[in-house]
C-alpha positions as protocol buffer text, in pm:
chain_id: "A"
residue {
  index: 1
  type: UNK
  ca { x: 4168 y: 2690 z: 4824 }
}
residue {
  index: 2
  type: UNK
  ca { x: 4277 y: 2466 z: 4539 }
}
residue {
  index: 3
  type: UNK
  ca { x: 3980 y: 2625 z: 4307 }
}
residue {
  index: 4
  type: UNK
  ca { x: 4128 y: 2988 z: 4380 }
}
residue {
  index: 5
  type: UNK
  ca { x: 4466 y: 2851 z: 4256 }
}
residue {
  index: 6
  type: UNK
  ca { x: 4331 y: 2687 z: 4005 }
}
residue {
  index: 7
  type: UNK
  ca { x: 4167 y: 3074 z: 3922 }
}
residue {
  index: 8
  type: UNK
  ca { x: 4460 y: 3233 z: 3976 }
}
residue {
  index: 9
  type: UNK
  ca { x: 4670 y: 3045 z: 3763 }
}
residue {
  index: 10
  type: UNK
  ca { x: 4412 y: 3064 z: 3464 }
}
residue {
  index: 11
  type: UNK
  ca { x: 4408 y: 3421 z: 3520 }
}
residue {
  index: 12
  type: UNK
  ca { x: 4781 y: 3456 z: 3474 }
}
residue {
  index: 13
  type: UNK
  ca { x: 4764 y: 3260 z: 3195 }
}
residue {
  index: 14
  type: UNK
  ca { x: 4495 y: 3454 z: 3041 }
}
residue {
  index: 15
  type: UNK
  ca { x: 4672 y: 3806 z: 3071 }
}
residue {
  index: 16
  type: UNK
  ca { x: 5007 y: 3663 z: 2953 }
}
residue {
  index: 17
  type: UNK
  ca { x: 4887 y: 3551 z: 2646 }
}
residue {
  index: 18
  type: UNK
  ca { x: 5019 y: 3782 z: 2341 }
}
residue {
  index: 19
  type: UNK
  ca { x: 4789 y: 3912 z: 2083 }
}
residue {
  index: 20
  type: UNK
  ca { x: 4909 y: 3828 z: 1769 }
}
residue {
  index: 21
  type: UNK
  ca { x: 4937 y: 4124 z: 1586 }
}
residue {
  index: 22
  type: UNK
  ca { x: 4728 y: 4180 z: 1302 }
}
residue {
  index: 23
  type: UNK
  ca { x: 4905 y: 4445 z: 1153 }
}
residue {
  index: 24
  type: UNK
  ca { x: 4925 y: 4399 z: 775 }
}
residue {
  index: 25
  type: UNK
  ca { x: 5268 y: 4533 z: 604 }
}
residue {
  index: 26
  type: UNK
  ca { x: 5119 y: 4677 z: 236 }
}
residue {
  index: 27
  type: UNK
  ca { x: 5382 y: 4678 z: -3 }
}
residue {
  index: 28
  type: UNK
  ca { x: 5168 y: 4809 z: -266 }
}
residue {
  index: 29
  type: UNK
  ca { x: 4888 y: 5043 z: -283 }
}
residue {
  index: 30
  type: UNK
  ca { x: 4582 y: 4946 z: -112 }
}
residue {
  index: 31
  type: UNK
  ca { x: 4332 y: 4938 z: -322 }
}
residue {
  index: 32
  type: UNK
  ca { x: 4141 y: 4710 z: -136 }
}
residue {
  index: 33
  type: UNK
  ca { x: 4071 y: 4975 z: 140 }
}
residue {
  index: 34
  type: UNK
  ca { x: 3997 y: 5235 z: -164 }
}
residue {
  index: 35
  type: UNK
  ca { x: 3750 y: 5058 z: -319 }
}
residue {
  index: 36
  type: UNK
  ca { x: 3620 y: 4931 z: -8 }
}
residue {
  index: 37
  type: UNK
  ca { x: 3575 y: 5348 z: 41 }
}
residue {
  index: 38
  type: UNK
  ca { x: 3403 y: 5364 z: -293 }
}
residue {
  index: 39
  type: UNK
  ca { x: 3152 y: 5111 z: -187 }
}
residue {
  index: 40
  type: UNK
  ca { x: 3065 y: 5254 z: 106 }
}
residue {
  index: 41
  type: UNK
  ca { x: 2995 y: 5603 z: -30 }
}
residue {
  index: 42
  type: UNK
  ca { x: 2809 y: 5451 z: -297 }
}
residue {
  index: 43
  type: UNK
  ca { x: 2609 y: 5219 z: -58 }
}
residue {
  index: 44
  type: UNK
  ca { x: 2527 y: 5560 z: 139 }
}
residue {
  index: 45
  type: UNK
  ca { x: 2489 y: 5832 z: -176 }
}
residue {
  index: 46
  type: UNK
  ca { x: 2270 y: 5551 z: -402 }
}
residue {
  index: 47
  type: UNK
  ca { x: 2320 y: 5711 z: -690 }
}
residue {
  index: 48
  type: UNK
  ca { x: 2167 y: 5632 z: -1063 }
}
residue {
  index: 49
  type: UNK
  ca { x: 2404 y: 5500 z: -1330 }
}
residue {
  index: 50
  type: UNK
  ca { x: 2334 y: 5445 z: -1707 }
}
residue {
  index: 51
  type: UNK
  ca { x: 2445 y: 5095 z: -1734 }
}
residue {
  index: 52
  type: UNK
  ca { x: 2493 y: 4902 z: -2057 }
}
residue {
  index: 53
  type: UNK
  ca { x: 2568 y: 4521 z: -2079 }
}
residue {
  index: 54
  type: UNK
  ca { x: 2657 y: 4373 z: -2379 }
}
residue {
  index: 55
  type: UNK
  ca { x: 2536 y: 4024 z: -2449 }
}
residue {
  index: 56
  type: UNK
  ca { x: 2623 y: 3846 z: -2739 }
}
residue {
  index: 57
  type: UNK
  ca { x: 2755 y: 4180 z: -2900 }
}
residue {
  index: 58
  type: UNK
  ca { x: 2399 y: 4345 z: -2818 }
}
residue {
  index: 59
  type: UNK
  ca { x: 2409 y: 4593 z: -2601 }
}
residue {
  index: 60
  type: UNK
  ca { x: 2105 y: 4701 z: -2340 }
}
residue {
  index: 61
  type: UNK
  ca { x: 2126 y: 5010 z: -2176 }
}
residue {
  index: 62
  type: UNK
  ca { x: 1909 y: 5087 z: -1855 }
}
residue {
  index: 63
  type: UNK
  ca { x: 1930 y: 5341 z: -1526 }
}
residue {
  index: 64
  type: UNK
  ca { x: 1982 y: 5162 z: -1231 }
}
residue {
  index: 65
  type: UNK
  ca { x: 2034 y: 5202 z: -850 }
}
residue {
  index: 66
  type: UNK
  ca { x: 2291 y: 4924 z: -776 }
}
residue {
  index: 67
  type: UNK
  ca { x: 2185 y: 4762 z: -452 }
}
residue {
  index: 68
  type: UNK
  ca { x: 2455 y: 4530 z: -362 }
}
residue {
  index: 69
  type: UNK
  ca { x: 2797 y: 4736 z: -455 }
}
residue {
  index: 70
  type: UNK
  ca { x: 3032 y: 4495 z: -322 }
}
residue {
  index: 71
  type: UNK
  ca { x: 2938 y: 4246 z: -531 }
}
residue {
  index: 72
  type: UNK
  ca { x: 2916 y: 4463 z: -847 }
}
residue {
  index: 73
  type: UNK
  ca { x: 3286 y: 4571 z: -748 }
}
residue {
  index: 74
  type: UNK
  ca { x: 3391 y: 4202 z: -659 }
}
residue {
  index: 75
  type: UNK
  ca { x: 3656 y: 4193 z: -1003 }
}
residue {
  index: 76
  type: UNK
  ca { x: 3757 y: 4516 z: -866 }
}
residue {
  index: 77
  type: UNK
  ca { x: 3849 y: 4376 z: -526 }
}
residue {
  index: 78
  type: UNK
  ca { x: 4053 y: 4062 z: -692 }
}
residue {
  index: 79
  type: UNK
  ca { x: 4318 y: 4345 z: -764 }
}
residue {
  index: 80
  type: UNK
  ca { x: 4417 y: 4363 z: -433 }
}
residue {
  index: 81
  type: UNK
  ca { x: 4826 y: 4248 z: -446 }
}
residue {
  index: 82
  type: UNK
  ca { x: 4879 y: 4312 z: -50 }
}
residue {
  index: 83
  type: UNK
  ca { x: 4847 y: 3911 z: -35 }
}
residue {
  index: 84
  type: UNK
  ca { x: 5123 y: 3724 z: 67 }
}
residue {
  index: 85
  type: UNK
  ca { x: 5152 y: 3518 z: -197 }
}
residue {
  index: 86
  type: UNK
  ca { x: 5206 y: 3844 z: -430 }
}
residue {
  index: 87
  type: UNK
  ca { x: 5432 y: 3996 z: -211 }
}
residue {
  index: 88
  type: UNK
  ca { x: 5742 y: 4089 z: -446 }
}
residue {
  index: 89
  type: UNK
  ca { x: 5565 y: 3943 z: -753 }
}
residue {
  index: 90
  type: UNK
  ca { x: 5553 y: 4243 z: -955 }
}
residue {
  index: 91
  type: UNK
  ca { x: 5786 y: 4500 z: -1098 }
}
residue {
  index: 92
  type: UNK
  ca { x: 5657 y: 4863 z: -956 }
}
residue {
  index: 93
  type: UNK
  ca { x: 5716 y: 5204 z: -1166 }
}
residue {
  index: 94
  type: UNK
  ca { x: 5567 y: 5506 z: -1004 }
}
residue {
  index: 95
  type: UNK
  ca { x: 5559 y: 5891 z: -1005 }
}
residue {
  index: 96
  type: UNK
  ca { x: 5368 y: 6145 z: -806 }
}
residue {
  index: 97
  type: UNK
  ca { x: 5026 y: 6110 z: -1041 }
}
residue {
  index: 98
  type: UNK
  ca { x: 5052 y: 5741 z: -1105 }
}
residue {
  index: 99
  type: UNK
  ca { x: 5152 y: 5388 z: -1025 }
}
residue {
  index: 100
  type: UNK
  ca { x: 5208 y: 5121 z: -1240 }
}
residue {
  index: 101
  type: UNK
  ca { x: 5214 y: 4679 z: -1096 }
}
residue {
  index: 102
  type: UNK
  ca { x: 5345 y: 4480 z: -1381 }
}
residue {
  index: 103
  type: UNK
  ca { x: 5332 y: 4108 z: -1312 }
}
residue {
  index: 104
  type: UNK
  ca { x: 5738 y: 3993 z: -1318 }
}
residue {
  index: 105
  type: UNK
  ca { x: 5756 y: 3741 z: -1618 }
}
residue {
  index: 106
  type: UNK
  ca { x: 5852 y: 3441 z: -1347 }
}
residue {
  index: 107
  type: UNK
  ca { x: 5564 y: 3463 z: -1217 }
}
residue {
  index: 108
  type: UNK
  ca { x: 5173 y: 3341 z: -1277 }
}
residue {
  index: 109
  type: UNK
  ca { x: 4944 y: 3516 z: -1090 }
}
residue {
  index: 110
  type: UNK
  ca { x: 4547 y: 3666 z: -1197 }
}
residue {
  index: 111
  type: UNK
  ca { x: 4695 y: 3986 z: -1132 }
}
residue {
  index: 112
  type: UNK
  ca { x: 4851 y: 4026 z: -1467 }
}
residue {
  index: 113
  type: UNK
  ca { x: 4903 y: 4490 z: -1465 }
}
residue {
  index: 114
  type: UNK
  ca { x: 4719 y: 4745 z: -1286 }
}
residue {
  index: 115
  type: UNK
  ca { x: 4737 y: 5114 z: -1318 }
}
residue {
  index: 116
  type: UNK
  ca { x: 4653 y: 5373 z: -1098 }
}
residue {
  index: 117
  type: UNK
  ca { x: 4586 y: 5739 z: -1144 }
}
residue {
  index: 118
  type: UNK
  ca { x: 4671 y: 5999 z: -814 }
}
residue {
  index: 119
  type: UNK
  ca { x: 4575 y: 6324 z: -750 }
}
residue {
  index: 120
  type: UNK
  ca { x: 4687 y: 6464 z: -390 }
}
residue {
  index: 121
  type: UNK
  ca { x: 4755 y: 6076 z: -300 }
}
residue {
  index: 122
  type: UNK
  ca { x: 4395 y: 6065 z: -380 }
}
residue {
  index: 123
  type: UNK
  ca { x: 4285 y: 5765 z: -613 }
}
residue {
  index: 124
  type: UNK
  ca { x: 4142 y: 5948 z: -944 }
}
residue {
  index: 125
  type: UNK
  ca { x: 4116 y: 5621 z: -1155 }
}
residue {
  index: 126
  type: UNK
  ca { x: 4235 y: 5228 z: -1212 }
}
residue {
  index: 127
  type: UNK
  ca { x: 4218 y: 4984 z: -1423 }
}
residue {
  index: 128
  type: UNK
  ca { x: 4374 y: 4650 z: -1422 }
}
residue {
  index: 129
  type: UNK
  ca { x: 4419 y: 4310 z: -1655 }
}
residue {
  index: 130
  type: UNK
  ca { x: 4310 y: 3962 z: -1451 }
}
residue {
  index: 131
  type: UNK
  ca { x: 4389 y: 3644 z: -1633 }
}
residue {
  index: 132
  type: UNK
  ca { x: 4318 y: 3266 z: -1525 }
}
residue {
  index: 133
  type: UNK
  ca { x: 4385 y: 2974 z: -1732 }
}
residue {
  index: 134
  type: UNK
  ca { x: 4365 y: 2602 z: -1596 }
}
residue {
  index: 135
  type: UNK
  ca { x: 4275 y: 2258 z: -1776 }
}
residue {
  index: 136
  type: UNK
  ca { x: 3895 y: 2336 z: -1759 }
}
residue {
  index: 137
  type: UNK
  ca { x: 3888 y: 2745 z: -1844 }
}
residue {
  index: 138
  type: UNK
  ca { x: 4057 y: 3030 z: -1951 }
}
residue {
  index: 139
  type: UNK
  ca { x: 3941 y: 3385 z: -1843 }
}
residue {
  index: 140
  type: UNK
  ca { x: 4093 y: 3744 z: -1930 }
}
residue {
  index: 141
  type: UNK
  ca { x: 3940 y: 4057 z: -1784 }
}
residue {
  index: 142
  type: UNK
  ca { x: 3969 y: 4392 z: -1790 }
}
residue {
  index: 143
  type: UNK
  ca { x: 3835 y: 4640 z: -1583 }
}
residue {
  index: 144
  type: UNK
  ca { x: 3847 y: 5004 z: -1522 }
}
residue {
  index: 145
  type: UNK
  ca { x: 3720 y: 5294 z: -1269 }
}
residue {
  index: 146
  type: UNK
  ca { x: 3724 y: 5664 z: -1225 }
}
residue {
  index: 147
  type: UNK
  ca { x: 3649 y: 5872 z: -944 }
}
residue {
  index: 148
  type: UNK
  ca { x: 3531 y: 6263 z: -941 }
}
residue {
  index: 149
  type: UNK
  ca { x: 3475 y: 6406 z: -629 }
}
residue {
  index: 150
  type: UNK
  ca { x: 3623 y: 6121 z: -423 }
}
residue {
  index: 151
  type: UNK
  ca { x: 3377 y: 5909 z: -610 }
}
residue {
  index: 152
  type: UNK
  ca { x: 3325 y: 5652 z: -846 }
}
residue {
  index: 153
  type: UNK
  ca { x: 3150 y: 5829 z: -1218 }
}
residue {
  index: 154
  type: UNK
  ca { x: 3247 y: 5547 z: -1442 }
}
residue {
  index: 155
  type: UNK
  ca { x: 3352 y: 5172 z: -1453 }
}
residue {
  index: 156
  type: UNK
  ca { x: 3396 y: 4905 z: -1749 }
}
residue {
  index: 157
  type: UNK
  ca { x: 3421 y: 4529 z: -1648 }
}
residue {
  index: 158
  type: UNK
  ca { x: 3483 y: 4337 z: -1979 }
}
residue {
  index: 159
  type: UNK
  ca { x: 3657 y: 4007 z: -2063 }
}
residue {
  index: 160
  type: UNK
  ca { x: 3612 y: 3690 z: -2254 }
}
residue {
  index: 161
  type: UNK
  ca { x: 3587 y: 3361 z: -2095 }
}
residue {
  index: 162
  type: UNK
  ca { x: 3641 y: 2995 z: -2265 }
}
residue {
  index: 163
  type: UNK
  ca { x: 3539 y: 2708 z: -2127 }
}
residue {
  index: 164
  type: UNK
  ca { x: 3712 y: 2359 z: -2231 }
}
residue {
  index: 165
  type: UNK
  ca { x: 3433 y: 2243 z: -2394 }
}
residue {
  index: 166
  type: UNK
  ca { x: 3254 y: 2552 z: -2559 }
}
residue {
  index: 167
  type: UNK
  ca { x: 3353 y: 2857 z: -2738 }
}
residue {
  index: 168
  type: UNK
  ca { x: 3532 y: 3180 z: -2627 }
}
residue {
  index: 169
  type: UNK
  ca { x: 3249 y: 3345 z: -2490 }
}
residue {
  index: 170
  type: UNK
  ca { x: 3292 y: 3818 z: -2447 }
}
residue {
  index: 171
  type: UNK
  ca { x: 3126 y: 4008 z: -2189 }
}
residue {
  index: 172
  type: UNK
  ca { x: 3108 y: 4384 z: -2139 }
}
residue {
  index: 173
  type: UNK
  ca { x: 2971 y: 4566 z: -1828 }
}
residue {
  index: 174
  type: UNK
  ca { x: 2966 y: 4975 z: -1857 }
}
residue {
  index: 175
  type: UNK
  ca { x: 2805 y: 5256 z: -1624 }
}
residue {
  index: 176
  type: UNK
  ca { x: 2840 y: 5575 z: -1650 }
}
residue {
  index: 177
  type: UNK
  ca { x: 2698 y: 5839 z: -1324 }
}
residue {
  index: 178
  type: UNK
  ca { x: 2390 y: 5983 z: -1394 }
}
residue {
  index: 179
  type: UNK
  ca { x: 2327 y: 6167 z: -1060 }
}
């Protein structure tokens, strides 16, 4: 008898226990979820790009099946501003074809701008400025996408980083959709 209260009381316990909801309020556009989209049609079409990286102002050029997306799109994810900590953190002028974050001047966040390009509510291209500066580095990057046919045909990740002790070092990334 006192195990099947002991049951029954865990049991009342258990279904009376609220869910916290994990409903996320997004303030600005999500383009966490879009370019979580774009890696998951790229993942599935593998397409070839012609990609060029620039090393020490020389550039190689090669055609390339990407095999991990997510992690070639990871500066691309950083530019997500539905994070708490960014919530009201940026002035916001948009229009039916476009959106524009600017980074309020009383604030420092990575997020410095991003722009975003709509057609039908659809995302047609972004690009975006992340900066970072502490007592051991200082890193500015830019990077840029556009979509055709619901899907990505170009991006350019590019930058300069600086560590404390060594010299401002540049860094381009650009592919371009080859089939």
């Amino acid at each position: 008898m006192k195990s099947s209260i002991t049951i029954l009381v865990m049991l009342m316990l258990f279904v009376s226990c609220k869910e916290e909801s994990t409903t996320k309020i997004h303030k600005y556009y999500d383009l966490k979820i879009a370019i979580t989209n774009q890696i998951s049609v790229l993942d599935k079409r593998k397409p070839t790009f012609s990609k060029t990286v620039w090393s020490e102002n020389v550039p190689e050029t090669k055609n390339v099946k990407i095999e991990d997306w997510s992690k070639e799109f990871e500066l691309f994810l950083q530019t997500d501003l539905n994070k708490p900590a960014y919530l009201n953190s940026y002035e916001i002028n948009q229009s039916d074809s476009s959106i524009v974050y600017q980074l309020k001047k009383s604030e420092n966040l990575p997020v410095k701008d991003i722009k975003i390009l709509l057609k039908n509510n659809q995302l047609t291209a972004m690009e975006a400025t992340i900066a970072n500066q502490n007592y051991l580095y200082e890193t500015d990057k830019h990077v840029k996408m556009t979509l055709a046919d619901n899907a990505v045909n170009y991006y350019l990740i590019e930058g300069t980083q600086k560590l404390v002790f060594g010299d401002k070092k540049a860094f381009k990334i650009e592919a371009k959709l080859i089939k």
